[in-house]
Each structure stands twice: as structure tokens, then as C-alpha cells.
N, CA, C and O atoms as a DFTB+ gen file, in Angstrom:
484 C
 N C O
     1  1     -33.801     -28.981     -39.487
     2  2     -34.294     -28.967     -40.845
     3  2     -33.307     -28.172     -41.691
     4  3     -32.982     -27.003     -41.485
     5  1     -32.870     -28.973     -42.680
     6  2     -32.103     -28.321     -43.639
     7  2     -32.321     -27.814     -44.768
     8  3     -32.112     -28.378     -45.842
     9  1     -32.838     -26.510     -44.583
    10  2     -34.048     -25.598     -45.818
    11  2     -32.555     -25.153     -46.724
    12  3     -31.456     -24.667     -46.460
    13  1     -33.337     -25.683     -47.996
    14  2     -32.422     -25.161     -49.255
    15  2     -32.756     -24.816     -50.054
    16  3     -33.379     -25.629     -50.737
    17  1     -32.622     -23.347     -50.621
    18  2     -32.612     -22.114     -51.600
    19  2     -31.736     -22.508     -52.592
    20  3     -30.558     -22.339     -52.276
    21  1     -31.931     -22.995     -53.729
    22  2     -30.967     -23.086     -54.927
    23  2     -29.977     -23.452     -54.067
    24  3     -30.173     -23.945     -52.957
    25  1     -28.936     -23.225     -54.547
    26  2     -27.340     -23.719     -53.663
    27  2     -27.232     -22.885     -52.436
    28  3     -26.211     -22.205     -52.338
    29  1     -27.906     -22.838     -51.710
    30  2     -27.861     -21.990     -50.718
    31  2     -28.632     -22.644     -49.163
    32  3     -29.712     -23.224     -49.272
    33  1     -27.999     -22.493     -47.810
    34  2     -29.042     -22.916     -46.826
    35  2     -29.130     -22.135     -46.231
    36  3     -28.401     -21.144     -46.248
    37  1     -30.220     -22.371     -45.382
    38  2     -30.486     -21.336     -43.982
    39  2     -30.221     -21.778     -42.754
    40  3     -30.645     -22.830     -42.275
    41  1     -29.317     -20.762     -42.074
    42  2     -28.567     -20.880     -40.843
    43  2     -29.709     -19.654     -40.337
    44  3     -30.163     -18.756     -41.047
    45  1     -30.049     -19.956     -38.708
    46  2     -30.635     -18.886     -37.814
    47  2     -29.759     -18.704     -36.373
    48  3     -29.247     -19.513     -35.599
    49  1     -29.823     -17.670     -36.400
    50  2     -28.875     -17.418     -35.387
    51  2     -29.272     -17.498     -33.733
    52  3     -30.054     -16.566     -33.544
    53  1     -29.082     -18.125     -32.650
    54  2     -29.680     -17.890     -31.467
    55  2     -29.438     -16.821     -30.409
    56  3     -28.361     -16.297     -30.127
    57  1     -30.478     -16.624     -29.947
    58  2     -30.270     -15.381     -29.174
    59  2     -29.205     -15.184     -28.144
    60  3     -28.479     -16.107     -27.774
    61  1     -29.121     -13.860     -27.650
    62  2     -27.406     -13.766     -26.940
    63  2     -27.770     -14.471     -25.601
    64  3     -26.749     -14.825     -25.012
    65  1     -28.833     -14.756     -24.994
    66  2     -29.195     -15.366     -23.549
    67  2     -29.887     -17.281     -23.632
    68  3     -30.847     -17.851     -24.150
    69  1     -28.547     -17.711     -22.672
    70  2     -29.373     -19.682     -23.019
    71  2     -28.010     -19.828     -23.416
    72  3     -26.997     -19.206     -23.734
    73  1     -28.637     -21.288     -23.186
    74  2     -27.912     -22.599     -24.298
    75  2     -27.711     -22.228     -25.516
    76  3     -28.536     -21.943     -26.384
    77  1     -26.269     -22.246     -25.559
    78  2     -25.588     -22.243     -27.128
    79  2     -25.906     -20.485     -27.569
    80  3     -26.117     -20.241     -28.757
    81  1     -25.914     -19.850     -27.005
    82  2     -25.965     -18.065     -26.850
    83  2     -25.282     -17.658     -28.366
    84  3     -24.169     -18.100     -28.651
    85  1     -25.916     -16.918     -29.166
    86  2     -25.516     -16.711     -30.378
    87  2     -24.926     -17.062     -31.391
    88  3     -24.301     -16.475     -32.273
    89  1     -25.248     -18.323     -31.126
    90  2     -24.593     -19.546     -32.349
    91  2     -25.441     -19.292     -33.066
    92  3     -26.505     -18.675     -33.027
    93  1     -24.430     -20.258     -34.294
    94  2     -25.698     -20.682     -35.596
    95  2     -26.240     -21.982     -35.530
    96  3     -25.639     -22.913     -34.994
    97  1     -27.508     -22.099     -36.128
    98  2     -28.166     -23.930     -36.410
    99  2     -28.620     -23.843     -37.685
   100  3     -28.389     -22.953     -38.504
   101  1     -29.494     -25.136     -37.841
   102  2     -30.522     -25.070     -38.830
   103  2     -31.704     -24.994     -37.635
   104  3     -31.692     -25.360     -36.460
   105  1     -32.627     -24.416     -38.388
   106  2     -33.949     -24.511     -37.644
   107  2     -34.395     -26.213     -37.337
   108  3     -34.192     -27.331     -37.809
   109  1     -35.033     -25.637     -36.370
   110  2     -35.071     -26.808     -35.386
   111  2     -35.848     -26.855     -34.432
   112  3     -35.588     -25.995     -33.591
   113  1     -37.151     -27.832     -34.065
   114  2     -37.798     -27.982     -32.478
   115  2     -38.084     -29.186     -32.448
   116  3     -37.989     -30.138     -33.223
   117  1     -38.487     -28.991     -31.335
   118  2     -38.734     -30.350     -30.396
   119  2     -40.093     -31.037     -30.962
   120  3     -41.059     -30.366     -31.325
   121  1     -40.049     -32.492     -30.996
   122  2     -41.089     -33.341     -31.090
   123  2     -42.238     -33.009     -30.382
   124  3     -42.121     -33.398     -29.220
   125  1     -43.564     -32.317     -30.643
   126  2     -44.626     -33.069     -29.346
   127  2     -45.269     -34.407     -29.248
   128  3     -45.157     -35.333     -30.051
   129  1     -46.071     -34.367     -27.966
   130  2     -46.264     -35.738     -27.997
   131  2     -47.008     -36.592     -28.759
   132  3     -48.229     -36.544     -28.905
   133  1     -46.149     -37.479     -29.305
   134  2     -47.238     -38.588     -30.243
   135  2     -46.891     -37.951     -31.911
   136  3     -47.426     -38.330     -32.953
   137  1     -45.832     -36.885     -31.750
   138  2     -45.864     -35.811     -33.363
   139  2     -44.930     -36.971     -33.741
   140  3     -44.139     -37.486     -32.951
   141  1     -45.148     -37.447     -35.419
   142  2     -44.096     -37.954     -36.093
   143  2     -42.886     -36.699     -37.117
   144  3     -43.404     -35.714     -37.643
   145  1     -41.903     -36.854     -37.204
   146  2     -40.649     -36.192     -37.117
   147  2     -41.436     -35.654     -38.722
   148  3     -40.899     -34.552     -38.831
   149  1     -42.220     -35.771     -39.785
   150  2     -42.397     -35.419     -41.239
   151  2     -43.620     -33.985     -40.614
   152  3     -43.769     -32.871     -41.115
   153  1     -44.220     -34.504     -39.558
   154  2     -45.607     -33.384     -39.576
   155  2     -45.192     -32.479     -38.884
   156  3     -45.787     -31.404     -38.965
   157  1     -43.653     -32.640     -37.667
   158  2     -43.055     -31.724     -37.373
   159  2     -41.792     -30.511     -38.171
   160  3     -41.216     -29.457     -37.903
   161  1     -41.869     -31.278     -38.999
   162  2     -40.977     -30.628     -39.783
   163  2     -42.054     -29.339     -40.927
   164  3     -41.890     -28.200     -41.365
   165  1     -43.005     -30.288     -40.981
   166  2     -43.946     -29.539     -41.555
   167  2     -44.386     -27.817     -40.930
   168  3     -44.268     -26.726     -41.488
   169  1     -44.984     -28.234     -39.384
   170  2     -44.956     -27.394     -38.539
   171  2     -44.363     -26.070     -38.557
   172  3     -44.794     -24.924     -38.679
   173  1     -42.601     -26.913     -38.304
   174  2     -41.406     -25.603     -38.761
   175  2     -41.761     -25.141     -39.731
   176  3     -42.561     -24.207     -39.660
   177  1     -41.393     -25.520     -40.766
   178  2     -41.969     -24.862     -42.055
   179  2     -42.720     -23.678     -42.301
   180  3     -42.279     -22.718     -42.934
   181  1     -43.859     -23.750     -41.796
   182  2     -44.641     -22.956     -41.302
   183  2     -44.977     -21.779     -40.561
   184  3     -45.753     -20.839     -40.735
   185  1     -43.792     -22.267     -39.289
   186  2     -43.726     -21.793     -38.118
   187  2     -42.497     -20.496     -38.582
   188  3     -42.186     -19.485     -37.953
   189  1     -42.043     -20.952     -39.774
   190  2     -40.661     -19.898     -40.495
   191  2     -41.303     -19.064     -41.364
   192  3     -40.637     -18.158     -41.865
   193  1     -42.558     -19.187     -41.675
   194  2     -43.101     -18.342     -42.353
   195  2     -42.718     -18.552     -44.035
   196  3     -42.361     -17.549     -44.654
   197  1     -42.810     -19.999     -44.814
   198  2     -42.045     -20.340     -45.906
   199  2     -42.803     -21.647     -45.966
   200  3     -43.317     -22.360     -45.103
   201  1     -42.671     -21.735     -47.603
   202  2     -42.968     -23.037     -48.268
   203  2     -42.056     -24.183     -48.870
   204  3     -41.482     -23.922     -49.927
   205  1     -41.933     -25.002     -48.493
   206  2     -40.735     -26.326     -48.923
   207  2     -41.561     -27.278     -49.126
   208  3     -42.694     -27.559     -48.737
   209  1     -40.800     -27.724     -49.800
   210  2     -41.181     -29.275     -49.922
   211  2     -40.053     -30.212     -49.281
   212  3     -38.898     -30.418     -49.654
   213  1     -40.697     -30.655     -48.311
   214  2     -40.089     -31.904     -47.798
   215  2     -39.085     -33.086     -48.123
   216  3     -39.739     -34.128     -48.101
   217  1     -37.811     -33.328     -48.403
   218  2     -37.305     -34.326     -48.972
   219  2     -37.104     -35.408     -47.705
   220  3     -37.912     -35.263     -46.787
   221  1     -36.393     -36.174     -47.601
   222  2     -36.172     -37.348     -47.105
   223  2     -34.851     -37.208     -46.034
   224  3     -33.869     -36.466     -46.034
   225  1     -35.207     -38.032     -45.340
   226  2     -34.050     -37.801     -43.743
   227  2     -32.445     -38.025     -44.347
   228  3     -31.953     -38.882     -45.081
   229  1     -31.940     -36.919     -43.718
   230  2     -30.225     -37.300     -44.455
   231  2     -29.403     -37.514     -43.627
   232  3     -28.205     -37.689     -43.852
   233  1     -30.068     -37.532     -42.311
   234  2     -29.083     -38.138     -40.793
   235  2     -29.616     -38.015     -39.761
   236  3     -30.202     -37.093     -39.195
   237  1     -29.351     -39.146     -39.503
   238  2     -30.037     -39.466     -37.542
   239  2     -28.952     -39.180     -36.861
   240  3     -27.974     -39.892     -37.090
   241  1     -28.824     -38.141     -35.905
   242  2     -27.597     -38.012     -34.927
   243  2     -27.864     -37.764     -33.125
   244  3     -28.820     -37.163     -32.634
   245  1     -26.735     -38.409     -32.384
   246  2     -27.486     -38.136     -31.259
   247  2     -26.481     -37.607     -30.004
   248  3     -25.413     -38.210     -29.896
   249  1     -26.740     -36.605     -29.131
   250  2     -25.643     -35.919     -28.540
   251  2     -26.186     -35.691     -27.289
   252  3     -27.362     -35.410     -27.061
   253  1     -24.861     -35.884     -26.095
   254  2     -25.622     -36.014     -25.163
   255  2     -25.156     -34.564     -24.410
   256  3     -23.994     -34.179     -24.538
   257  1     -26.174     -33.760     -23.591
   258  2     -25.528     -32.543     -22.719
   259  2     -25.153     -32.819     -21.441
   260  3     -24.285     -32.110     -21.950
   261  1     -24.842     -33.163     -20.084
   262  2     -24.957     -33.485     -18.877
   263  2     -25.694     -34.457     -19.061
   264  3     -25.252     -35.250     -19.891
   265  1     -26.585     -34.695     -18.643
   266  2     -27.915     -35.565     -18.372
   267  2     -29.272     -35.637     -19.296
   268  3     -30.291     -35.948     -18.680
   269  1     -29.351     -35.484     -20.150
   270  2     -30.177     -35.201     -21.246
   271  2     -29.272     -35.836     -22.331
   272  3     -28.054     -35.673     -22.390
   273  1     -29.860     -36.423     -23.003
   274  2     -29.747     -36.945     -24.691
   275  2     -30.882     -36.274     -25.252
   276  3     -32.036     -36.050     -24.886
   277  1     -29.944     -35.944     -26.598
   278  2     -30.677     -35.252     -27.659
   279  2     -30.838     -36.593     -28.749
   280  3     -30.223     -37.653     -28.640
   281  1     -31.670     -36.301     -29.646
   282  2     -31.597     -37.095     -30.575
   283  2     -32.343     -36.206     -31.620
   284  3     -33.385     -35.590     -31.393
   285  1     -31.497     -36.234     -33.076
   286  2     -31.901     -35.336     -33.977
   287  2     -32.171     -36.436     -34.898
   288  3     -31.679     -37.559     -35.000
   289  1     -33.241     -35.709     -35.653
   290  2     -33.552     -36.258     -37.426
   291  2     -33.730     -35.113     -37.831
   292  3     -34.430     -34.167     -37.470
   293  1     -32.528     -35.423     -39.170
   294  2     -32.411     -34.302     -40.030
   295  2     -33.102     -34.487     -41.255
   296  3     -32.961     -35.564     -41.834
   297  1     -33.982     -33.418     -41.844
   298  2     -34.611     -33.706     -43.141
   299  2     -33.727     -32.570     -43.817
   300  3     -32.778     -32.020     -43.258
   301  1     -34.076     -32.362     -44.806
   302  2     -33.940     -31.261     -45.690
   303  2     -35.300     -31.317     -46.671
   304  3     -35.962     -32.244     -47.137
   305  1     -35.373     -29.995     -46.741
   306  2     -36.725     -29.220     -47.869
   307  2     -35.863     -28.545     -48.634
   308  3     -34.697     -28.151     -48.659
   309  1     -36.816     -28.553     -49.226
   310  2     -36.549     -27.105     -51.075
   311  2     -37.522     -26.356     -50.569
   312  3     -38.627     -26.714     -50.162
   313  1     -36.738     -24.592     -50.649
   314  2     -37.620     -23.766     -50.383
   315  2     -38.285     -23.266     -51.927
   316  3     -37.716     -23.004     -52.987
   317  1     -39.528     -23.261     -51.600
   318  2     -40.642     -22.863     -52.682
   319  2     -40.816     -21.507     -52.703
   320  3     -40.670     -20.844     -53.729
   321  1     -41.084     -21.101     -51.763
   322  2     -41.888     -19.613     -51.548
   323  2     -41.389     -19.132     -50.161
   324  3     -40.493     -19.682     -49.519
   325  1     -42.349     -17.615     -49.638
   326  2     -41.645     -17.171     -48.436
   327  2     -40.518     -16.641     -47.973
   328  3     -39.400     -16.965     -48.374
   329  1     -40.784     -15.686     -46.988
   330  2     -39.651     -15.339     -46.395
   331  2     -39.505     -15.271     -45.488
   332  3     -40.279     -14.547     -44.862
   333  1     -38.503     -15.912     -44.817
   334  2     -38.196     -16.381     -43.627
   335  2     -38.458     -15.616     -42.615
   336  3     -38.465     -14.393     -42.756
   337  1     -38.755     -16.293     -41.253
   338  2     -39.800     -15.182     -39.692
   339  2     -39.379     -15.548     -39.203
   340  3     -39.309     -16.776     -39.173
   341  1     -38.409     -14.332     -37.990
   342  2     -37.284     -14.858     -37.058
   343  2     -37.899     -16.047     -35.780
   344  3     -37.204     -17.023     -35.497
   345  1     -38.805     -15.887     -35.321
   346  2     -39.525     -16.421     -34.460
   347  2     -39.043     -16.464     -33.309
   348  3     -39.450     -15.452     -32.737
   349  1     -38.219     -17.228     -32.432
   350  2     -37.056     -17.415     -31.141
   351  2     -35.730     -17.221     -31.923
   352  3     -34.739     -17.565     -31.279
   353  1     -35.510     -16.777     -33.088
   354  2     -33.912     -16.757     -33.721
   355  2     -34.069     -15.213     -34.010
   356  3     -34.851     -14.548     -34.691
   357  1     -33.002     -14.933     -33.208
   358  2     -32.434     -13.299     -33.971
   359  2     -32.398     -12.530     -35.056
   360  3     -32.806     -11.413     -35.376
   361  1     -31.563     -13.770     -35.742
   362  2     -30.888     -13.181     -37.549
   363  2     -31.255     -14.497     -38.170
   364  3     -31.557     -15.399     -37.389
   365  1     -31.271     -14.709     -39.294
   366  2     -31.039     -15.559     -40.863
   367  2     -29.708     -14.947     -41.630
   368  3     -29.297     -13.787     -41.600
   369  1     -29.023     -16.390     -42.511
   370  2     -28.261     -16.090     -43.436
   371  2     -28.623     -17.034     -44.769
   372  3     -28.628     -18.189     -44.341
   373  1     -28.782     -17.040     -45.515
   374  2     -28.587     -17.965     -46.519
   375  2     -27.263     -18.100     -46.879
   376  3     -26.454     -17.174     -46.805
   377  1     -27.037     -19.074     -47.218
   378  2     -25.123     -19.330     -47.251
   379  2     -24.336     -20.829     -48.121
   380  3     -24.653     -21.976     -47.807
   381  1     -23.778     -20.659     -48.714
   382  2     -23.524     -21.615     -49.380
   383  2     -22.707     -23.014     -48.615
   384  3     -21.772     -22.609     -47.925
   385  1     -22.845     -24.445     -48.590
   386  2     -22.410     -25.341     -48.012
   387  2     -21.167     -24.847     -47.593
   388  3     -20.733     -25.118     -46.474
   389  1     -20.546     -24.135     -48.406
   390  2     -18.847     -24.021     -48.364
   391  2     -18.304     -23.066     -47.325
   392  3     -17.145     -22.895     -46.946
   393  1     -19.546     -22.429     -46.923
   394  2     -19.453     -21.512     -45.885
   395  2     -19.803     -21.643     -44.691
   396  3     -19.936     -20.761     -43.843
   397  1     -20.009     -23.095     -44.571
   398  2     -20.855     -23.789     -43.304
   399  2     -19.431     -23.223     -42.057
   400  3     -19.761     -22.656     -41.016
   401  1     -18.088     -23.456     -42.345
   402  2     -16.671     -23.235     -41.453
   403  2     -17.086     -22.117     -40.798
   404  3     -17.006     -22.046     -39.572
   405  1     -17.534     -21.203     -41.492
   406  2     -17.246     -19.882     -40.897
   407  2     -18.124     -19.270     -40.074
   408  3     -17.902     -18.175     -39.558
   409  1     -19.519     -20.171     -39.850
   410  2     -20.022     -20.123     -38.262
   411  2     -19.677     -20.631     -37.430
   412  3     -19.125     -21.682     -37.757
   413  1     -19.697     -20.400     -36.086
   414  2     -19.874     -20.953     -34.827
   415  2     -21.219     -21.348     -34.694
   416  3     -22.252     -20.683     -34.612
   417  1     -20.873     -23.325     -34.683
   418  2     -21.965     -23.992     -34.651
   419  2     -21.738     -24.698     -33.032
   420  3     -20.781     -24.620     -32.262
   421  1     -23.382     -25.570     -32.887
   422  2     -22.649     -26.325     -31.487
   423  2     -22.273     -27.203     -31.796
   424  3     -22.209     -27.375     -33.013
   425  1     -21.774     -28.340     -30.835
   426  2     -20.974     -29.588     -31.573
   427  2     -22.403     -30.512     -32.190
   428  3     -22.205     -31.324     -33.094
   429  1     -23.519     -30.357     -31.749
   430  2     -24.619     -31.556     -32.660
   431  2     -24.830     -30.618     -34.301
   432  3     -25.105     -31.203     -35.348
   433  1     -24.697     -29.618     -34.232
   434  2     -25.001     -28.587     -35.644
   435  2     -23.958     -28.588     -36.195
   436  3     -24.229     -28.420     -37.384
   437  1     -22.541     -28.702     -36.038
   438  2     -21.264     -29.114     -36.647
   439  2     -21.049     -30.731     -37.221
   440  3     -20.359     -31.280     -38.080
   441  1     -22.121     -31.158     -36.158
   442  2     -22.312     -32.798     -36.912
   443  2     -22.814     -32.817     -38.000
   444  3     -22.246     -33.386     -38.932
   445  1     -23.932     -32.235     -38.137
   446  2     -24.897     -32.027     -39.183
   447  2     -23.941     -31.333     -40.601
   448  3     -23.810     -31.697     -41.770
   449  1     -23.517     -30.436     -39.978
   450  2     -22.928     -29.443     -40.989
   451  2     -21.973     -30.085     -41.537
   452  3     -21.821     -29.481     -42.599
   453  1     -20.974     -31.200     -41.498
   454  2     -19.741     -31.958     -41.782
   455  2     -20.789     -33.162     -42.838
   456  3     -20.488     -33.507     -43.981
   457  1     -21.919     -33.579     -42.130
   458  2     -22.459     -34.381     -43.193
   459  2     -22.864     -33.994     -44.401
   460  3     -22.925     -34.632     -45.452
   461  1     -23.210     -32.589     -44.089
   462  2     -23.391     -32.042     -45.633
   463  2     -22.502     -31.770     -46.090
   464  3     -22.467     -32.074     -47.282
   465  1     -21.364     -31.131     -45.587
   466  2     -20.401     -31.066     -46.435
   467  2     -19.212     -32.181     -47.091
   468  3     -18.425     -32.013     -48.023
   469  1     -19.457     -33.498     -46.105
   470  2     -19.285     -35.027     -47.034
   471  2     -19.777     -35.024     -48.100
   472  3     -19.147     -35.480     -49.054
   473  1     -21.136     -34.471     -48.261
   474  2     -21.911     -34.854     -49.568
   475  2     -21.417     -33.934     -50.566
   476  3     -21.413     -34.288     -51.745
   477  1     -21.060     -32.959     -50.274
   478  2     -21.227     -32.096     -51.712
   479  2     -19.921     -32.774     -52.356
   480  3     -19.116     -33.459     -51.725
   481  1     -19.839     -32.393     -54.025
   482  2     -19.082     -32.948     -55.053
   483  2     -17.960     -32.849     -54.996
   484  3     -17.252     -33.325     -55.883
């Protein structure tokens, strides 16, 4: 989910132990069963302790680890209200598109991150 503050997004940082050990993402979980990808996003939302409004999917991407395929849908929201609750993420940054380079992302969150930065002007 690609939560956006005026010109600004939110990157959360993952913890130093696991998969992808202190990288950055956008917030992000897993489908449950039978959940459609709008009521999960909703969920997050929630689950961050913040109010958005929901916009519309800005990329389907899909990456595989060993033996597992991932498959992402990316939305983006406008943040309304709230302040962000680390939950399983360490830190938050709010950060401008232009600053997306200067994290260490994984290669499916560098996908993401290159599409937004196609888009901007």
C-alpha cells in the first residue's frame, strides 16, 4: 500500500531478524482467505493506526523467492488523519518520491518504487 501525505510517502522499515532484515517497503500483508485485495488494504489502514482513502490499483507485480511466488497489488491511499503504529515494522519515514534511491529496498519494493517514480512529472 502506497500511503500518501501531501507529496510525501510512507516507507516502514523491517526488523533486523527474517527475510529482507532492515530494509525499507511500503506497508504491506498478506491476503486472508476469501479477503478481496480493497477490504485488505482497508484492514492495513487500520492496522497502521491512520485514515486514507483508498484510490485505485497502480500495479500488479509478481516475484518469485526459491519456491514461492509472490504476487502484489499495489493501491495507493491519501492519508486523512492519524499517526502511524509501528506494528511488525521498527521505524517510519515519510519521504518524498525523489528519495525513494536512497533506501535499501527488496527487488519486488524497488519494482514498485521505479513505477512510481515513472509516474512523477
Amino acid at each position: 500500500l502506497v500511503i500518501q501525505r501531501r507529496n510525501q510517502l510512507l516507507l516502514v522499515q523491517r526488523p533486523a531478524q527474517g527475510r529482507w532484515a532492515g530494509l525499507w517497503e511500503f506497508p504491506h500483508l498478506a491476503l486472508l482467505e476469501g479477503e478481496e485485495v480493497p477490504a485488505a488494504a482497508q484492514r492495513l489502514i487500520g492496522a497502521l493506526n491512520l485514515q486514507a482513502q483508498l484510490d485505485d490499483e497502480i500495479a500488479r507485480l509478481r516475484h518469485g523467492i526459491t519456491r514461492f511466488r509472490l504476487r502484489l497489488h499495489c493501491h495507493q491511499a491519501r492519508h486523512r488523519s492519524g499517526r502511524f503504529q509501528p506494528g511488525d515494522w521498527t521505524s517510519s519515514v515519510w519521504i518524498t518520491p525523489q528519495e525513494l534511491p536512497n533506501y535499501p529496498l527488496s527487488v519486488p519494493q524497488r519494482r514498485l518504487a521505479n513505477v512510481l517514480l515513472s509516474r512523477e512529472p
